[in-house]
Coordinates of C-alpha atoms and ligand atoms in Angstrom, one line a residue:
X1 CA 0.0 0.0 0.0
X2 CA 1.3 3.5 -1.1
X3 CA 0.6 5.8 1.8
X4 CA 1.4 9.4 2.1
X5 CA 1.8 8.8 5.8
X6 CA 3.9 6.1 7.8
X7 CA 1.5 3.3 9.2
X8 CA -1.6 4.6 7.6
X9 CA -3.7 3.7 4.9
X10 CA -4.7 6.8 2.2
X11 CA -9.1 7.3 2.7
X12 CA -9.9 5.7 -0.8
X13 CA -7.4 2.4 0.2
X14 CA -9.4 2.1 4.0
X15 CA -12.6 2.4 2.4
X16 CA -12.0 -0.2 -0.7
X17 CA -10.5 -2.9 2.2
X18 CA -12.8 -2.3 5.1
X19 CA -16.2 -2.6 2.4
X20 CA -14.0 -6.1 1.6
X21 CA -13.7 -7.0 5.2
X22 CA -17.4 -6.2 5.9
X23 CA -18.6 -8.1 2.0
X24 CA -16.5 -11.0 3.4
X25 CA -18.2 -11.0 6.9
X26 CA -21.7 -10.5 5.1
X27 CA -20.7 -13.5 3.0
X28 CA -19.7 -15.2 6.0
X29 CA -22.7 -14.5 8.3
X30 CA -25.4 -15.3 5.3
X31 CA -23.5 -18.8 4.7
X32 CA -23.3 -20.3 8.0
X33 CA -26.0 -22.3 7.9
X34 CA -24.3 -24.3 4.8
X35 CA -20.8 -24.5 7.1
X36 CA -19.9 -27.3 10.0
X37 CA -20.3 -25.2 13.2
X38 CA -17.3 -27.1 14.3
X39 CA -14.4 -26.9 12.1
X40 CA -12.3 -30.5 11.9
X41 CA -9.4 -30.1 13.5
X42 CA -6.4 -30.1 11.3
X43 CA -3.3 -31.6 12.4
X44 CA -0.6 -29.7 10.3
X45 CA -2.0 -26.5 11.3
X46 CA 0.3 -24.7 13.9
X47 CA 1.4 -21.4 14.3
X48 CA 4.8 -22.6 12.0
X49 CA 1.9 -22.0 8.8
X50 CA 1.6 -18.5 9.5
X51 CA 4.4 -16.5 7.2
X52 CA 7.6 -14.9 8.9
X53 CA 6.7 -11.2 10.1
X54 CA 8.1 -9.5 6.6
X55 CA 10.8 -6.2 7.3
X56 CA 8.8 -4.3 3.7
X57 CA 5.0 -4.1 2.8
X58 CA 2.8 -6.9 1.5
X59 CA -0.3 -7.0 -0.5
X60 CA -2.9 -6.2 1.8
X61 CA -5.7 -8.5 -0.1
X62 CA -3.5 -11.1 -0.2
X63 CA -3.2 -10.9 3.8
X64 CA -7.2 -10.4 4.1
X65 CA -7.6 -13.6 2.0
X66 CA -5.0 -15.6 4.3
X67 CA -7.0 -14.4 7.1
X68 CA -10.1 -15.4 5.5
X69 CA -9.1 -18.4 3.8
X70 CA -6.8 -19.9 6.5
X71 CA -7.3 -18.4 9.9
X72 CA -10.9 -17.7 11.0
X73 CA -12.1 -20.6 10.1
X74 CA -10.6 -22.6 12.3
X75 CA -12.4 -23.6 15.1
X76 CA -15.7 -23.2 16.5
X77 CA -18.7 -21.0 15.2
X78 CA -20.3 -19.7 18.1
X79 CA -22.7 -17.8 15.7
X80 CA -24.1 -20.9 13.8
X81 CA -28.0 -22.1 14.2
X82 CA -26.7 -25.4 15.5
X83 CA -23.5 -25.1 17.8
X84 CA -25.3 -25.9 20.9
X85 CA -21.8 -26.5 22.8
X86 CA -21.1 -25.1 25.8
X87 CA -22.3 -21.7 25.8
X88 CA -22.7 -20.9 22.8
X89 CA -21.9 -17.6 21.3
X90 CA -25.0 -16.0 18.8
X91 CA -23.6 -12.7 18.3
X92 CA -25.9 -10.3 16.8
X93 CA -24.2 -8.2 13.4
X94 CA -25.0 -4.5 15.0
X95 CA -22.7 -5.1 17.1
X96 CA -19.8 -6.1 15.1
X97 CA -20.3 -2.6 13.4
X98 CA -20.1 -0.8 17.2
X99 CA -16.9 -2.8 17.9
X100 CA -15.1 -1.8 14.8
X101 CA -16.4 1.6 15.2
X102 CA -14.7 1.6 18.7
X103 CA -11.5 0.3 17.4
X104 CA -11.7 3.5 14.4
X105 CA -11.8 5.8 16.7
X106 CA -9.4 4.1 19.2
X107 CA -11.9 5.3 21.9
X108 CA -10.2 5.6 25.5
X109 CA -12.8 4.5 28.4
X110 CA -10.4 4.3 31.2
X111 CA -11.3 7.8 32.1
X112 CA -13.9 10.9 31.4
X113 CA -11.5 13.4 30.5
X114 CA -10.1 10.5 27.7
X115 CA -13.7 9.7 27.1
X116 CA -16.5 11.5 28.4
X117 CA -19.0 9.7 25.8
X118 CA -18.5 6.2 26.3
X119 CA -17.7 6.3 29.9
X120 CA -21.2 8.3 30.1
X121 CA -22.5 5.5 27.6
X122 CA -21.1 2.7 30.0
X123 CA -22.5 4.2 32.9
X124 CA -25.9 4.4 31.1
X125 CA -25.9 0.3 30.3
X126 CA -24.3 -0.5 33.3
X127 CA -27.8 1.0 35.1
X128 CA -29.8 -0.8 32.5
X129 CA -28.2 -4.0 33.1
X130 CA -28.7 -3.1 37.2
X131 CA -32.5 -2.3 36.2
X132 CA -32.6 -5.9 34.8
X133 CA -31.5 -7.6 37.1
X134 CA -33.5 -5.8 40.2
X135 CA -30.5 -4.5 42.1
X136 CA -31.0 -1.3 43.6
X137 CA -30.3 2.1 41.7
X138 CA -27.4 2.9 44.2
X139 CA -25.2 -0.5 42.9
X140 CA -22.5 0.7 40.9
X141 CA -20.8 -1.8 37.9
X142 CA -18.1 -1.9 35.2
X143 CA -17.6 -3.7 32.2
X144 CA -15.2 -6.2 31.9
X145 CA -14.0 -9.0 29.2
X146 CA -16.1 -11.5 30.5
X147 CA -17.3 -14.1 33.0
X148 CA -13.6 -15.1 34.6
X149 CA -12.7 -11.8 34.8
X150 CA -16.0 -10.2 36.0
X151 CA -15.7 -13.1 38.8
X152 CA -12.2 -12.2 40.0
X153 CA -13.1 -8.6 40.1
X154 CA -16.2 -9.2 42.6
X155 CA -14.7 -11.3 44.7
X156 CA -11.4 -8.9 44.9
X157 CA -14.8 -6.5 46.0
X158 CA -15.8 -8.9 48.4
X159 CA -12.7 -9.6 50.0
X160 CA -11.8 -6.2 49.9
X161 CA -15.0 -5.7 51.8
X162 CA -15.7 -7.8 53.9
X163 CA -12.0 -10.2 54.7
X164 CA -9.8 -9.8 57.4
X165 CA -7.2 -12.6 57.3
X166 CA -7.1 -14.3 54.1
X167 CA -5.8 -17.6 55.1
X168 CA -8.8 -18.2 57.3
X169 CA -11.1 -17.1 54.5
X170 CA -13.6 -19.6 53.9
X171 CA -16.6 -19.8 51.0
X172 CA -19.0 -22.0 49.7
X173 CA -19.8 -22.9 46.0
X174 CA -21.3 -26.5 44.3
X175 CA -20.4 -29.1 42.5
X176 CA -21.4 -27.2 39.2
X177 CA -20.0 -24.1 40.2
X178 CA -18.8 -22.5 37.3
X179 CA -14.6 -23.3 37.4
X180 CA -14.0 -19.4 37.4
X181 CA -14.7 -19.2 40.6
X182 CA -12.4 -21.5 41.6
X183 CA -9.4 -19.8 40.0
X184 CA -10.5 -16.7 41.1
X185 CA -10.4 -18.0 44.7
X186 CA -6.3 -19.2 44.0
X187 CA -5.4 -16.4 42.2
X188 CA -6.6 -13.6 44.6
X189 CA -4.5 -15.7 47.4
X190 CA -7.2 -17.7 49.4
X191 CA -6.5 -21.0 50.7
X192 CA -7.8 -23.3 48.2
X193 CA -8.9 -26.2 50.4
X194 CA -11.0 -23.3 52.5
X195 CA -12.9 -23.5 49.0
X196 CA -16.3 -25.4 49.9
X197 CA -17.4 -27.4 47.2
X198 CA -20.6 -28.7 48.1
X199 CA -22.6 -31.7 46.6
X200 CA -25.4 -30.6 45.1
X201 CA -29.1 -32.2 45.4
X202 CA -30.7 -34.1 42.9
X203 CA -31.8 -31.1 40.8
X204 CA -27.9 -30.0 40.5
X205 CA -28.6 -27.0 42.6
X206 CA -26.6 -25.9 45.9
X207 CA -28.3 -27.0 49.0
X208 CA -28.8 -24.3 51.5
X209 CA -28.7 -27.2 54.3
X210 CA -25.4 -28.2 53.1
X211 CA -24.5 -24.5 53.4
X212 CA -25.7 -24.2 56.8
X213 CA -24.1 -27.5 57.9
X214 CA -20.3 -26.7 56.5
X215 CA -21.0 -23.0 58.1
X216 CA -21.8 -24.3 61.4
X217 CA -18.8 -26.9 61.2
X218 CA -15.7 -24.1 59.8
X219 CA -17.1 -21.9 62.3
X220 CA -16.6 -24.1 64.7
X221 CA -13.1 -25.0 63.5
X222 CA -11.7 -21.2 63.7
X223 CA -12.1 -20.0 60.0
X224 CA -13.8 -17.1 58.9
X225 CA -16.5 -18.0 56.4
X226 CA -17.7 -14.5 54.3
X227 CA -19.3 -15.9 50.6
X228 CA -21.5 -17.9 49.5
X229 CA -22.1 -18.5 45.5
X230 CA -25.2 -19.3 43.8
X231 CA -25.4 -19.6 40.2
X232 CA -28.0 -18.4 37.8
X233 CA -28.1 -20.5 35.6
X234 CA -25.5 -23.5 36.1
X235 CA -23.5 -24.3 33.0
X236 CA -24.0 -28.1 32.3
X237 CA -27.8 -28.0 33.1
X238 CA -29.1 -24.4 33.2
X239 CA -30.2 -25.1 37.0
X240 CA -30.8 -22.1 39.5
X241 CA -29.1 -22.1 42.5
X242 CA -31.7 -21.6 45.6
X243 CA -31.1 -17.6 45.1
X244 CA -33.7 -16.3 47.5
X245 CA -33.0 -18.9 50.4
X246 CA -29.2 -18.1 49.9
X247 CA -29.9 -14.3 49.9
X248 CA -31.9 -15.0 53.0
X249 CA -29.1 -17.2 54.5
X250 CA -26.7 -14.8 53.8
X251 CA -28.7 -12.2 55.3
X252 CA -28.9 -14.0 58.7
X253 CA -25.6 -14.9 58.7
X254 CA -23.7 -12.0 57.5
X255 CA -22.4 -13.4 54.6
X256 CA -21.4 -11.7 51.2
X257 CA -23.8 -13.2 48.5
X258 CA -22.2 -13.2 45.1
X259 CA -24.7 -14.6 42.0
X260 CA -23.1 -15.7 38.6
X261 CA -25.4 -15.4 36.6
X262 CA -22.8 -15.1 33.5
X263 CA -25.0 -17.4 31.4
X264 CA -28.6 -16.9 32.7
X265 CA -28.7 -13.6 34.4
X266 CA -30.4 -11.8 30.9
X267 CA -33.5 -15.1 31.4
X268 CA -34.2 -12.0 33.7
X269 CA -35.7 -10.1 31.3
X270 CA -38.7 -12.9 30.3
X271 CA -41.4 -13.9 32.5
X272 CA -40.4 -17.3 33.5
X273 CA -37.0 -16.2 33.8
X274 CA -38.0 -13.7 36.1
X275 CA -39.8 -16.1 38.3
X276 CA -36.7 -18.8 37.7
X277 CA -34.3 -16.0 39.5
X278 CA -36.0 -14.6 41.8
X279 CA -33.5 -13.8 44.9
X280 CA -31.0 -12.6 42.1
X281 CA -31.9 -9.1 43.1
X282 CA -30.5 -9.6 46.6
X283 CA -26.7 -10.5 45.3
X284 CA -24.1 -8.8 47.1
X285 CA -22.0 -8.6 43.6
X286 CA -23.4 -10.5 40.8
X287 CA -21.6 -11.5 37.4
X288 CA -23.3 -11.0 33.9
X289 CA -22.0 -11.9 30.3
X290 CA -23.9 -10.2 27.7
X291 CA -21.4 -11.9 25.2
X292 CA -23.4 -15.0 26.2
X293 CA -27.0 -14.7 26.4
X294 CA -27.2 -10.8 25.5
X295 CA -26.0 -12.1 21.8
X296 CA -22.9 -9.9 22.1
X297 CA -19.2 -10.7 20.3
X298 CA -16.8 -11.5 22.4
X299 CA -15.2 -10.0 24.7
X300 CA -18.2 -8.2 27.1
X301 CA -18.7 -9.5 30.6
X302 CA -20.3 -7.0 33.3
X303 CA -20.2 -7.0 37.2
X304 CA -22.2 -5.4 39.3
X305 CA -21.7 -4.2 43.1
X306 CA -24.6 -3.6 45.3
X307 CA -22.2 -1.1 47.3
X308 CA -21.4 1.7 46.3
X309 CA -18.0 2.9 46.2
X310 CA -16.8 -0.5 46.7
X311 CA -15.3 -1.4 43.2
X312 CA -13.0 2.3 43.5
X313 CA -12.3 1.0 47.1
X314 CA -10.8 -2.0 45.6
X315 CA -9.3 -1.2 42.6
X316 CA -8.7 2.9 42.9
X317 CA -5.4 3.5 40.4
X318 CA -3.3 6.0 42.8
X319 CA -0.3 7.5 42.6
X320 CA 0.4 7.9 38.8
X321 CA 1.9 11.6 38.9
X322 CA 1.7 11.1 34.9
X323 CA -2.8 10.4 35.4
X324 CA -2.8 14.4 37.0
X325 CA -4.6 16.2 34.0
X326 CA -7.2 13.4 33.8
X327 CA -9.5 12.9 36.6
X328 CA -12.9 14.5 38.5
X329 CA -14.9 13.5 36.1
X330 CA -18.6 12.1 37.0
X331 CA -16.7 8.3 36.7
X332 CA -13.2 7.3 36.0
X333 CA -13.5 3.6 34.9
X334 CA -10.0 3.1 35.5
X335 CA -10.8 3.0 38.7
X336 CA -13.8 0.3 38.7
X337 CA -11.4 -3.0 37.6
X338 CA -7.4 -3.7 37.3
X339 CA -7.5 -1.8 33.4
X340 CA -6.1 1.8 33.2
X341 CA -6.4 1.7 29.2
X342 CA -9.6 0.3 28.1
X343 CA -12.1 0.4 24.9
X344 CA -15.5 0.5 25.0
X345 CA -17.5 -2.3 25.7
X346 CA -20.7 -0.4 25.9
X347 CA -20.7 0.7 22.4
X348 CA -21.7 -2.4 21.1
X349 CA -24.4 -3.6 24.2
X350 CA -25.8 0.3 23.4
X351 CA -26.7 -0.1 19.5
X352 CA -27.9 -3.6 19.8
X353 CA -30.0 -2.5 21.8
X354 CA -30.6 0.9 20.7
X355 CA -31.7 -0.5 17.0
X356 CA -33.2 -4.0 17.5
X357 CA -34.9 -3.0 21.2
X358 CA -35.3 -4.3 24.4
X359 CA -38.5 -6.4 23.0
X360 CA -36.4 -8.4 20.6
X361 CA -33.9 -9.2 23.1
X362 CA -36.5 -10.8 25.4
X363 CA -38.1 -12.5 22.7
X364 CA -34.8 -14.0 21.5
X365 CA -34.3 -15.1 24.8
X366 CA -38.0 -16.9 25.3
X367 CA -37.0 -18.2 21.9
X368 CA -34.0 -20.5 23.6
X369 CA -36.1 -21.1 26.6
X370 CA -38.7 -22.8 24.6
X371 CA -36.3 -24.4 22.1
X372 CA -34.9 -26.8 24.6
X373 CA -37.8 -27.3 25.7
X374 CA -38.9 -28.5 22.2
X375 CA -36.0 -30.2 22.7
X376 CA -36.9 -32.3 25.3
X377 CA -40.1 -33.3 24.2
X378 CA -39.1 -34.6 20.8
X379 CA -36.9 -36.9 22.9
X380 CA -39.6 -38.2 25.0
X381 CA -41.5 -38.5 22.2
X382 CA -39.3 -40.7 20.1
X383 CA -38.3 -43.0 22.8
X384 CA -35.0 -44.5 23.3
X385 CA -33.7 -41.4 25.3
X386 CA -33.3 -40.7 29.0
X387 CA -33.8 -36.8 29.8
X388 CA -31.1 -36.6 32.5
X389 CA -31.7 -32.8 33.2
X390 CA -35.0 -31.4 31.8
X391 CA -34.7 -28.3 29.8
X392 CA -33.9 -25.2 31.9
X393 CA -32.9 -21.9 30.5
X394 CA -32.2 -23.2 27.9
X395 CA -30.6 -26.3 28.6
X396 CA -31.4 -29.9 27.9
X397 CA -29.0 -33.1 28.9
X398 CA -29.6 -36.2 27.8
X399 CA -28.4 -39.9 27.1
X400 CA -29.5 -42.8 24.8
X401 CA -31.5 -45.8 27.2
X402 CA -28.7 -48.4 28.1
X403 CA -25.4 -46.5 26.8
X404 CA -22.5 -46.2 28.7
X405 CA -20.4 -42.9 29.3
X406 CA -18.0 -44.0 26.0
X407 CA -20.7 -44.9 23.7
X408 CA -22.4 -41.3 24.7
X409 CA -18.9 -39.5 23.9
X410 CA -18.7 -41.3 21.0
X411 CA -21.9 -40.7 19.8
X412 CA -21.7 -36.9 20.4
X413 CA -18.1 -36.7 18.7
X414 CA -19.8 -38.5 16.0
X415 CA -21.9 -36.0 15.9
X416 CA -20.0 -33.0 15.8
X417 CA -17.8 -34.8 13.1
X418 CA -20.8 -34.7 10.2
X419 CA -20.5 -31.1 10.5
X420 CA -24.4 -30.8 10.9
X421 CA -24.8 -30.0 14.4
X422 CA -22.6 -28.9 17.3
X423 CA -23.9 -30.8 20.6
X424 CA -21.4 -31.2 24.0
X425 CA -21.2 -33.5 26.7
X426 CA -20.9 -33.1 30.5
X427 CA -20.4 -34.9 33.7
X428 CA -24.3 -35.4 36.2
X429 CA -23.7 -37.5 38.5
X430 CA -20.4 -39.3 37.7
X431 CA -22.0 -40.1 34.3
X432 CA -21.1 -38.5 31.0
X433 CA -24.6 -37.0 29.2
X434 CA -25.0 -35.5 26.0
X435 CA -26.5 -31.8 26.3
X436 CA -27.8 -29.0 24.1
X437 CA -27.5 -25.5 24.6
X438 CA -30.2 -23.5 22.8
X439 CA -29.8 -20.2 23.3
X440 CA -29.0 -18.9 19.5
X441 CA -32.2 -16.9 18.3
X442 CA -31.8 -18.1 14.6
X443 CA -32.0 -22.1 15.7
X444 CA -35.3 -23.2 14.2
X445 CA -37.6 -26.4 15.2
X446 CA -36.1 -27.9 11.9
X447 CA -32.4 -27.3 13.3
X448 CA -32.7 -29.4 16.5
X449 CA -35.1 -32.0 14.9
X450 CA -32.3 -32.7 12.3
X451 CA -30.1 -32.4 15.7
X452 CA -31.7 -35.8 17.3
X453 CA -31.8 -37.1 14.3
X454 CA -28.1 -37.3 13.6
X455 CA -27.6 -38.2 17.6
X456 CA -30.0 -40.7 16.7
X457 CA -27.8 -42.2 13.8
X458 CA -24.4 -41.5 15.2
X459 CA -26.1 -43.7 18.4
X460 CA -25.7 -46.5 15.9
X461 CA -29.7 -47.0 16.1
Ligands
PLP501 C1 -22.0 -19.9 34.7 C2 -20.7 -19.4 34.1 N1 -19.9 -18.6 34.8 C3 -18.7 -18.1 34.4 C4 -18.3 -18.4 33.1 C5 -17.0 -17.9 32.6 O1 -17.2 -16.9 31.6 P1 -16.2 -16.5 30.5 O2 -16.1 -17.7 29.6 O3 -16.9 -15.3 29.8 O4 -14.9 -16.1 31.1 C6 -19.1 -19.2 32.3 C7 -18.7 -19.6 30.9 O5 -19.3 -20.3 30.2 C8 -20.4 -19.7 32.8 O6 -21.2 -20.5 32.1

């Protein structure tokens, strides 16, 4: 590229290669119902096929096309009608358009003075996010790059709050605790083994007695027990954590209450969701990822504080000499999590929303509740199938009658192989079960009858 200017790219040249990146991505986006939404892995791919960084220019289509061609494609497409992995990841195309217009602009949301916009615009989703989820209008958030980091970040709040010797530091999560926590619990210092992990009762939810009765027994024993998680929204079966007898609980025994409610917090915004989480709005500091169920690209994650003040108490940047013509501005985000220099996550949460409206969101969301349920009772109906976990926001596991946990991996990687459908396993109750997560808005009755289907064949029935 001949540019005037060192590093740049003359108007004419940025326009012609960012309307081939967006014609590309429109390509992309239309066609992925025709693609696997799991790429086969390829064994000679490493990073000794990407080309030695060149010392002069290259031919910027010729890069795009490598990117295109030989990169992105590898892996996963959390977007597609049928990856019901995991969590999936149905991003919404608005959004891609507020994330590059972030990155043109190089927007700076680490303080007003660098951006009195987007920090203005943060705070503005932060509150409807707060709204949503029924915490009171004093409880004060930030954005963050997802559900790990949003969970570290509370529970540095928390500690910072409410812990006095860290070694004595006691909490208490369940077996299907999202693993997060459980890193977030090493890496902020605590003593792993003071980590409760509690079985959980036959509907795979924490078990406020089991809470009570380890309480009762670390008190006992000299340690200082100050959290208690409950999940919204578990990630193998969608289960709710007992939220309002926890808050309750917690309450009673002056306890920090911390909700994850990364994957189902936004079922919030439905009816039945509503009803599914109540208690949520009691949460000490609660954990949200709108780049899960709030059909966000990656990376947006959100925490929220129900004191406020707490996440400057914590994380306050002090001291830089260099910081003194920035600051007293209505919020400095730098001060909310561990990022001085940050982008704007809100940009993209904003138009979404903004364009498409709230309406469509909950809708979309109904959608994948109902889905799974669909799910579910095409497997009764065809017989041959146990329904481990029912469907729950948006979740259904499963195994075929009489298979063992091999045959069920094998049947699922099977699956995922013929590049129809995307299904994932967990782990219930010491036995491997097939599950489907439904939460994509595009994923049609067709889509997961063609799903069981295929299970059905790769089953070897
Ligand atoms: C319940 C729950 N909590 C936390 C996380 C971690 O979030 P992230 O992958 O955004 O870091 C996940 C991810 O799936 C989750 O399902």
């Amino acid at each position: 590229v001949a540019a005037e200017e060192p590093l740049n790219l003359r108007p004419d040249e940025f326009r012609r290669l960012g309307h081939a990146v967006v014609d590309r991505l429109a390509e992309h986006l239309a066609g992925l119902d025709g693609l696997p939404p799991v790429a086969p892995l390829d064994p000679e791919w490493s990073a000794a096929a990407i080309p030695p960084c060149p010392d002069g220019p290259s031919d910027p289509d010729a890069a795009l096309a490598f990117l295109f061609g030989e990169v992105l494609p590898r892996g996963q497409l959390g977007n597609h009608p049928r990856f019901f992995s995991r969590i999936p990841g149905p991003a919404n195309p608005l959004s891609v358009l507020a994330d590059l217009a972030g990155a043109g602009v190089n927007v700076f949301a680490g303080s007003w003075t660098g951006g009195a916009g987007v920090s203005a615009l943060e705070l503005a989703v932060l509150d409807w996010l707060r709204g949503w989820m029924g915490l009171p209008g004093s409880a004060e958030g930030v954005l963050v790059s997802g559900g790990s980091e949003g969970t570290l970040t509370a529970l540095a709040a928390a500690s910072q709050a409410r812990v006095d010797d860290r070694r004595a530091a006691t909490a208490y999560i369940s077996e299907h605790t999202h693993a997060a926590v459980g890193r977030a619990w090493r890496v902020l210092g605590f003593e792993p083994a003071h980590l409760r992990v509690l079985r959980a009762d036959p509907a795979h939810r924490l078990s406020v007695a089991a809470v009570e009765a380890a309480l009762a027994l670390d008190r006992e024993a000299g340690l200082e027990p100050f959290c208690v998680v409950g999940t919204a929204g578990n990630t193998s079966t969608g289960a709710v954590d007992p939220l309002a007898d926890l808050a309750v609980l917690c309450a009673r025994e002056g306890l920090w209450f911390h909700v994850d409610g990364a994957y189902g917090g936004p079922a919030r915004l439905t009816e039945r969701g509503r009803e599914a989480l109540t208690g949520i709005e009691r949460a000490d500091s609660l954990v949200l990822d709108p780049h899960k169920w709030l059909f966000q690209p990656y990376e947006i994650g959100a925490v929220l504080l129900r004191e406020p003040r707490l996440l400057e108490r914590t994380f306050s940047l002090e001291g830089g000499v260099y910081l003194r013509d920035t600051g007293d501005g209505v919020v400095e985000f730098r001060d909310r999590s561990p990022l001085l220099t940050r982008g704007s996550r809100a940009l993209k949460l904003w138009l979404s929303l903004q364009v498409f409206g709230l309406d469509a969101f909950r809708a979309a969301i109904a959608h994948g509740i109902a889905l799974a349920e669909h799910a579910e009772a095409l497997l009764r109906e065809r017989g041959g199938w146990e329904v481990v976990s029912p469907a729950t926001l948006a979740i259904v596991c499963f195994r075929r009658a009489g298979h063992d946990d091999e045959q069920t991996d094998a049947m699922v990687r099977a699956t995922v192989a013929d590049g129809y459908a995307a299904p994932s396993t967990t782990v219930l109750g010491d036995r491997t079960v097939a599950r489907l997560c439904t939460i994509n808005p595009r994923t049609t009755h067709a889509d997961i009858l063609g799903t069981i289907e295929r299970l059905e064949r790769f089953a070897g029935c």
